[in-house]
Amino acid sequence: MKGRWVLLVHGGAKEIEPHEEEDNRTGCLEALQAGTELLGRGGSAVDAVEASIRVLERLPVFNAGFGSVLNVRGEVEMCAAMMDGATLDVGAVGALMGVRHPVSAARAMLRKEPVLLAGAGAFAFARDNHVELVAPESMVAAHREDGHDTVGAVALDLNGNIAAGTSTGGLEDAAKGRMGDSPMPGCGFYADNKIGGVALSGHGEGIARLAAAAQIMGAIKQLGPEQAIEKALSQMERVGGDAGGIALDPDGRTGWWHNSPHFAVALASRDAPDGRVWLHKAEEKE
Ligand code: ASP
């Protein structure tokens, strides 16, 4: 065991209205706790990322799972991904309807050959692999938020393994079948034990066109997590849209950066296991 664990979760790069602050804070901390309980007793980074994201998918304040924004047909279509930095296995699902926890469908795909399954194929996979199914309409929350707020998590476990995950309802009024960066490795997420892990949120087409996660992975060693994200996401002005990202490296260094008004981020580690949550740029300097 290498003796160090770290968990970063985020609830989206977005604008958080004052009345939504409390739900964002408590939601991120609850997600953090679900993951830290596992990491603290030697659990794997993959398990911690899945556990954290499942909490965020359950809460309507986040655009993932229950509470996802609706596509142009008024449906909840979800994308999610998991990556294991030990093996470089990727499991991702896109434009998926009728499951309660899309991240668990992605997790179930992790050891399978396909990297990404979409739509009816993703649903059939989830059904055949005992992922919890629900009536698609039951995923529509009455008080869901609008705006960008994919959720994500990155973890380093006591064995030095790194994992990353994302989950999203996509963009409001998007075309049926549309997928953004969140289920695409090298765009919305990546994990490699030798380099680090990253999870992004924001305007999916812009993030994908920049291959932002790949850029961040390429720069982490030289610049560290925060500056690597800043360097990649500063280029969002070339493609348009807001974005935010969280990242860590094998030494447990962490960082995040966003050009959106807010970015809900929570961080815990072996040295500070209770964790802390940040919503605003100003808070990041406190
Ligand atoms: N990145 C997500 C997407 O484009 C949206 C979001 O961050 O909420 O699907």
Short mmCIF file of C-alpha atoms and ligand atoms in Angstrom, two decimals:
data_model
loop_
_atom_site.label_atom_id
_atom_site.label_comp_id
_atom_site.label_asym_id
_atom_site.label_seq_id
_atom_site.Cartn_x
_atom_site.Cartn_y
_atom_site.Cartn_z
CA MET A 1 0.00 0.00 0.00
CA LYS A 2 1.24 3.44 -0.81
CA GLY A 3 -0.62 4.94 2.14
CA ARG A 4 -2.40 7.86 0.56
CA TRP A 5 -5.94 8.32 -0.73
CA VAL A 6 -7.62 11.33 -2.33
CA LEU A 7 -11.14 11.92 -3.66
CA LEU A 8 -12.41 14.89 -5.69
CA VAL A 9 -16.04 15.15 -6.78
CA HIS A 10 -17.83 17.89 -8.69
CA GLY A 11 -21.45 18.84 -9.20
CA GLY A 12 -21.01 20.79 -12.39
CA ALA A 13 -19.62 23.88 -14.06
CA LYS A 14 -22.64 26.18 -13.97
CA GLU A 15 -24.32 29.17 -12.38
CA ILE A 16 -25.53 28.39 -8.87
CA GLU A 17 -28.36 30.62 -7.65
CA PRO A 18 -28.20 31.57 -3.95
CA HIS A 19 -31.19 29.35 -3.13
CA GLU A 20 -29.42 26.35 -4.69
CA GLU A 21 -26.17 26.73 -2.77
CA GLU A 22 -27.15 24.62 0.21
CA ASP A 23 -28.32 21.68 -1.90
CA ASN A 24 -25.12 21.84 -3.95
CA ARG A 25 -22.95 21.87 -0.84
CA THR A 26 -24.73 19.09 1.01
CA GLY A 27 -25.04 16.99 -2.14
CA CYS A 28 -21.34 17.19 -2.93
CA LEU A 29 -20.40 16.43 0.66
CA GLU A 30 -22.75 13.45 0.79
CA ALA A 31 -21.21 12.14 -2.44
CA LEU A 32 -17.74 12.71 -1.04
CA GLN A 33 -18.58 10.79 2.11
CA ALA A 34 -19.89 7.79 0.17
CA GLY A 35 -16.52 7.55 -1.59
CA THR A 36 -14.26 8.34 1.36
CA GLU A 37 -15.83 5.62 3.49
CA LEU A 38 -14.60 3.12 0.92
CA LEU A 39 -11.18 4.67 0.31
CA GLY A 40 -10.44 5.03 4.03
CA ARG A 41 -10.73 1.30 4.58
CA GLY A 42 -8.72 0.31 1.53
CA GLY A 43 -11.51 0.27 -1.07
CA SER A 44 -10.70 0.80 -4.73
CA ALA A 45 -10.71 4.08 -6.62
CA VAL A 46 -13.20 2.55 -9.08
CA ASP A 47 -15.64 1.67 -6.27
CA ALA A 48 -15.27 5.10 -4.68
CA VAL A 49 -15.94 6.95 -7.94
CA GLU A 50 -19.03 4.85 -8.62
CA ALA A 51 -20.34 5.29 -5.05
CA SER A 52 -19.88 9.08 -5.15
CA ILE A 53 -21.52 9.49 -8.53
CA ARG A 54 -24.48 7.31 -7.53
CA VAL A 55 -25.25 9.82 -4.75
CA LEU A 56 -25.13 12.73 -7.20
CA GLU A 57 -27.35 10.83 -9.66
CA ARG A 58 -29.99 10.42 -6.94
CA LEU A 59 -30.25 14.15 -6.13
CA PRO A 60 -32.43 16.37 -8.38
CA VAL A 61 -30.16 19.40 -7.92
CA PHE A 62 -27.63 17.84 -10.30
CA ASN A 63 -28.00 17.19 -14.03
CA ALA A 64 -27.34 13.46 -13.81
CA GLY A 65 -29.63 10.51 -13.25
CA PHE A 66 -32.84 11.69 -11.53
CA GLY A 67 -32.98 15.43 -12.20
CA SER A 68 -31.39 15.28 -15.64
CA VAL A 69 -32.40 17.97 -18.11
CA LEU A 70 -34.78 16.91 -20.91
CA ASN A 71 -33.98 16.46 -24.57
CA VAL A 72 -36.02 18.08 -27.33
CA ARG A 73 -38.63 15.31 -27.03
CA GLY A 74 -39.02 15.89 -23.28
CA GLU A 75 -37.10 12.69 -22.40
CA VAL A 76 -34.29 11.99 -19.92
CA GLU A 77 -31.43 10.54 -21.98
CA MET A 78 -28.24 10.03 -20.00
CA CYS A 79 -24.53 9.51 -20.61
CA ALA A 80 -21.99 8.17 -18.12
CA ALA A 81 -18.48 6.76 -18.05
CA MET A 82 -15.94 5.08 -15.82
CA MET A 83 -12.22 4.58 -16.43
CA ASP A 84 -9.80 2.42 -14.45
CA GLY A 85 -6.32 3.93 -14.55
CA ALA A 86 -4.71 0.62 -13.54
CA THR A 87 -5.82 -1.24 -16.67
CA LEU A 88 -7.00 1.61 -18.94
CA ASP A 89 -10.37 -0.14 -19.11
CA VAL A 90 -13.21 2.17 -20.13
CA GLY A 91 -16.94 1.61 -19.79
CA ALA A 92 -19.30 4.24 -21.17
CA VAL A 93 -22.97 4.54 -22.04
CA GLY A 94 -24.63 7.21 -24.15
CA ALA A 95 -28.19 8.37 -24.86
CA LEU A 96 -29.40 5.79 -22.34
CA MET A 97 -32.96 5.76 -21.01
CA GLY A 98 -34.66 3.64 -18.36
CA VAL A 99 -31.88 3.00 -15.81
CA ARG A 100 -31.69 4.58 -12.38
CA HIS A 101 -27.88 4.85 -12.20
CA PRO A 102 -26.17 5.25 -15.58
CA VAL A 103 -22.76 5.26 -13.87
CA SER A 104 -23.43 1.70 -12.73
CA ALA A 105 -24.20 0.69 -16.31
CA ALA A 106 -20.83 2.21 -17.26
CA ARG A 107 -19.19 0.38 -14.38
CA ALA A 108 -20.70 -2.91 -15.53
CA MET A 109 -19.11 -2.31 -18.95
CA LEU A 110 -15.66 -1.60 -17.53
CA ARG A 111 -14.25 -5.12 -18.06
CA LYS A 112 -16.02 -5.67 -21.39
CA GLU A 113 -14.53 -5.12 -24.81
CA PRO A 114 -16.73 -2.24 -26.06
CA VAL A 115 -15.72 1.18 -24.82
CA LEU A 116 -19.07 2.87 -25.51
CA LEU A 117 -22.60 1.59 -26.09
CA ALA A 118 -25.49 3.90 -26.91
CA GLY A 119 -29.28 3.98 -26.92
CA ALA A 120 -31.11 0.65 -27.25
CA GLY A 121 -27.82 -1.26 -27.19
CA ALA A 122 -26.79 0.36 -23.92
CA PHE A 123 -30.21 -0.40 -22.43
CA ALA A 124 -30.02 -4.06 -23.48
CA PHE A 125 -26.56 -4.32 -21.92
CA ALA A 126 -27.80 -2.76 -18.66
CA ARG A 127 -30.80 -5.11 -18.54
CA ASP A 128 -28.69 -8.19 -19.22
CA ASN A 129 -26.13 -7.22 -16.58
CA HIS A 130 -28.54 -6.62 -13.71
CA VAL A 131 -28.29 -2.83 -13.67
CA GLU A 132 -31.38 -1.37 -11.98
CA LEU A 133 -34.07 -0.44 -14.54
CA VAL A 134 -36.79 2.18 -14.11
CA ALA A 135 -39.66 3.61 -16.16
CA PRO A 136 -38.01 6.37 -18.22
CA GLU A 137 -40.65 8.93 -17.11
CA SER A 138 -39.79 8.30 -13.44
CA MET A 139 -36.39 9.94 -14.02
CA VAL A 140 -38.02 13.31 -14.79
CA ALA A 141 -37.77 15.51 -11.68
CA ALA A 142 -40.29 18.30 -11.14
CA HIS A 143 -37.67 20.80 -9.99
CA ARG A 144 -34.68 19.91 -12.08
CA GLU A 145 -32.20 22.66 -12.85
CA ASP A 146 -31.26 23.97 -16.24
CA GLY A 147 -27.72 24.65 -17.35
CA HIS A 148 -24.48 22.73 -17.45
CA ASP A 149 -23.92 20.48 -14.53
CA THR A 150 -22.62 17.08 -15.40
CA VAL A 151 -21.22 15.41 -12.32
CA GLY A 152 -17.89 13.67 -11.99
CA ALA A 153 -15.32 12.20 -9.64
CA VAL A 154 -11.65 11.24 -9.62
CA ALA A 155 -9.98 9.12 -6.95
CA LEU A 156 -6.58 7.81 -5.90
CA ASP A 157 -6.73 4.78 -3.62
CA LEU A 158 -4.33 3.32 -1.04
CA ASN A 159 -2.89 0.98 -3.67
CA GLY A 160 -2.00 3.86 -5.98
CA ASN A 161 -4.84 3.16 -8.40
CA ILE A 162 -6.60 6.07 -10.07
CA ALA A 163 -10.15 6.14 -11.47
CA ALA A 164 -12.35 8.75 -13.12
CA GLY A 165 -16.08 8.90 -13.81
CA THR A 166 -18.75 11.16 -15.27
CA SER A 167 -22.54 11.20 -15.45
CA THR A 168 -24.85 13.64 -17.19
CA GLY A 169 -28.29 14.31 -18.57
CA GLY A 170 -26.60 16.25 -21.36
CA LEU A 171 -27.81 19.62 -22.57
CA GLU A 172 -31.39 20.91 -22.32
CA ASP A 173 -33.39 20.50 -25.57
CA ALA A 174 -30.60 18.53 -27.26
CA ALA A 175 -31.46 16.36 -30.24
CA LYS A 176 -32.44 12.78 -29.47
CA GLY A 177 -29.32 10.63 -29.48
CA ARG A 178 -26.96 13.56 -28.90
CA MET A 179 -23.88 12.76 -26.83
CA GLY A 180 -21.36 15.28 -25.57
CA ASP A 181 -17.93 14.87 -24.04
CA SER A 182 -19.05 12.92 -20.97
CA PRO A 183 -18.99 9.35 -22.41
CA MET A 184 -15.94 9.93 -24.64
CA PRO A 185 -12.47 9.08 -23.23
CA GLY A 186 -9.97 11.85 -23.82
CA CYS A 187 -12.81 14.38 -24.00
CA GLY A 188 -14.83 14.41 -20.75
CA PHE A 189 -12.64 12.10 -18.67
CA TYR A 190 -9.49 9.99 -18.51
CA ALA A 191 -7.48 8.00 -15.94
CA ASP A 192 -4.01 6.47 -16.06
CA ASN A 193 -2.18 5.38 -12.90
CA LYS A 194 1.07 6.66 -14.39
CA ILE A 195 -0.24 10.19 -15.07
CA GLY A 196 -3.42 11.02 -13.16
CA GLY A 197 -7.16 11.32 -13.57
CA VAL A 198 -9.49 14.02 -14.87
CA ALA A 199 -13.26 14.62 -15.12
CA LEU A 200 -14.85 17.55 -16.94
CA SER A 201 -18.17 19.35 -17.14
CA GLY A 202 -19.58 21.99 -19.43
CA HIS A 203 -20.38 22.52 -23.06
CA GLY A 204 -19.85 19.03 -24.42
CA GLU A 205 -19.33 19.87 -28.07
CA GLY A 206 -16.63 22.41 -27.20
CA ILE A 207 -14.89 20.07 -24.74
CA ALA A 208 -14.96 17.26 -27.31
CA ARG A 209 -13.60 19.45 -30.10
CA LEU A 210 -10.66 20.35 -27.87
CA ALA A 211 -10.16 16.73 -26.73
CA ALA A 212 -9.77 18.52 -23.41
CA ALA A 213 -9.15 15.50 -21.15
CA ALA A 214 -6.37 14.31 -23.46
CA GLN A 215 -4.78 17.73 -23.40
CA ILE A 216 -4.92 17.84 -19.62
CA MET A 217 -3.39 14.37 -19.27
CA GLY A 218 -0.58 15.45 -21.56
CA ALA A 219 0.22 18.46 -19.40
CA ILE A 220 -0.30 17.20 -15.82
CA LYS A 221 3.27 15.98 -15.31
CA GLN A 222 4.78 19.26 -16.38
CA LEU A 223 2.25 21.76 -15.05
CA GLY A 224 0.45 19.99 -12.21
CA PRO A 225 -3.32 19.37 -12.18
CA GLU A 226 -4.67 22.89 -11.83
CA GLN A 227 -2.52 24.59 -14.43
CA ALA A 228 -2.97 21.69 -16.83
CA ILE A 229 -6.76 22.14 -16.65
CA GLU A 230 -6.47 25.91 -16.95
CA LYS A 231 -4.26 25.63 -20.01
CA ALA A 232 -6.69 23.27 -21.78
CA LEU A 233 -9.95 24.95 -20.79
CA SER A 234 -8.67 28.46 -21.49
CA GLN A 235 -9.06 27.42 -25.09
CA MET A 236 -12.84 27.09 -24.68
CA GLU A 237 -13.01 30.62 -26.06
CA ARG A 238 -11.92 29.17 -29.42
CA VAL A 239 -14.92 26.84 -29.54
CA GLY A 240 -17.41 28.60 -27.25
CA GLY A 241 -19.04 27.62 -23.98
CA ASP A 242 -18.26 27.20 -20.31
CA ALA A 243 -16.38 24.30 -18.78
CA GLY A 244 -14.78 23.12 -15.56
CA GLY A 245 -12.57 20.22 -14.60
CA ILE A 246 -11.12 18.36 -11.62
CA ALA A 247 -7.86 16.40 -11.70
CA LEU A 248 -5.31 14.63 -9.54
CA ASP A 249 -1.95 12.96 -10.07
CA PRO A 250 -0.29 9.81 -8.64
CA ASP A 251 1.34 11.86 -5.84
CA GLY A 252 -2.08 13.00 -4.67
CA ARG A 253 -1.73 16.55 -5.97
CA THR A 254 -5.17 17.93 -6.87
CA GLY A 255 -6.54 20.89 -8.78
CA TRP A 256 -9.58 22.32 -10.47
CA TRP A 257 -10.36 25.22 -12.74
CA HIS A 258 -13.44 26.62 -14.51
CA ASN A 259 -14.53 29.46 -16.72
CA SER A 260 -18.17 29.05 -15.65
CA PRO A 261 -19.53 31.37 -12.92
CA HIS A 262 -19.52 28.53 -10.38
CA PHE A 263 -18.15 25.02 -10.07
CA ALA A 264 -19.23 22.86 -7.14
CA VAL A 265 -16.18 20.86 -6.01
CA ALA A 266 -15.58 18.75 -2.91
CA LEU A 267 -12.24 17.31 -1.83
CA ALA A 268 -11.16 14.87 0.87
CA SER A 269 -7.92 13.01 1.49
CA ARG A 270 -6.28 10.79 4.09
CA ASP A 271 -4.92 13.92 5.76
CA ALA A 272 -8.29 15.76 5.71
CA PRO A 273 -10.86 12.95 5.62
CA ASP A 274 -13.90 15.10 6.51
CA GLY A 275 -13.51 17.02 3.29
CA ARG A 276 -14.53 20.47 2.17
CA VAL A 277 -16.73 21.91 -0.55
CA TRP A 278 -16.22 25.03 -2.70
CA LEU A 279 -18.81 26.71 -4.96
CA HIS A 280 -17.23 30.03 -5.89
CA LYS A 281 -13.94 31.29 -7.18
CA ALA A 282 -13.69 33.63 -4.18
CA GLU A 283 -14.03 30.69 -1.80
CA GLU A 284 -11.14 28.91 -3.54
CA LYS A 285 -8.73 31.55 -2.25
CA GLU A 286 -9.90 31.36 1.38
N1 ASP B 1 -20.86 17.98 -20.59
C1 ASP B 1 -22.26 17.66 -20.67
C2 ASP B 1 -22.65 17.38 -22.08
O1 ASP B 1 -22.23 18.11 -22.95
C3 ASP B 1 -23.15 18.72 -20.17
C4 ASP B 1 -22.91 19.17 -18.80
O2 ASP B 1 -21.76 19.36 -18.40
O3 ASP B 1 -23.89 19.35 -18.08
O4 ASP B 1 -23.41 16.49 -22.32
#
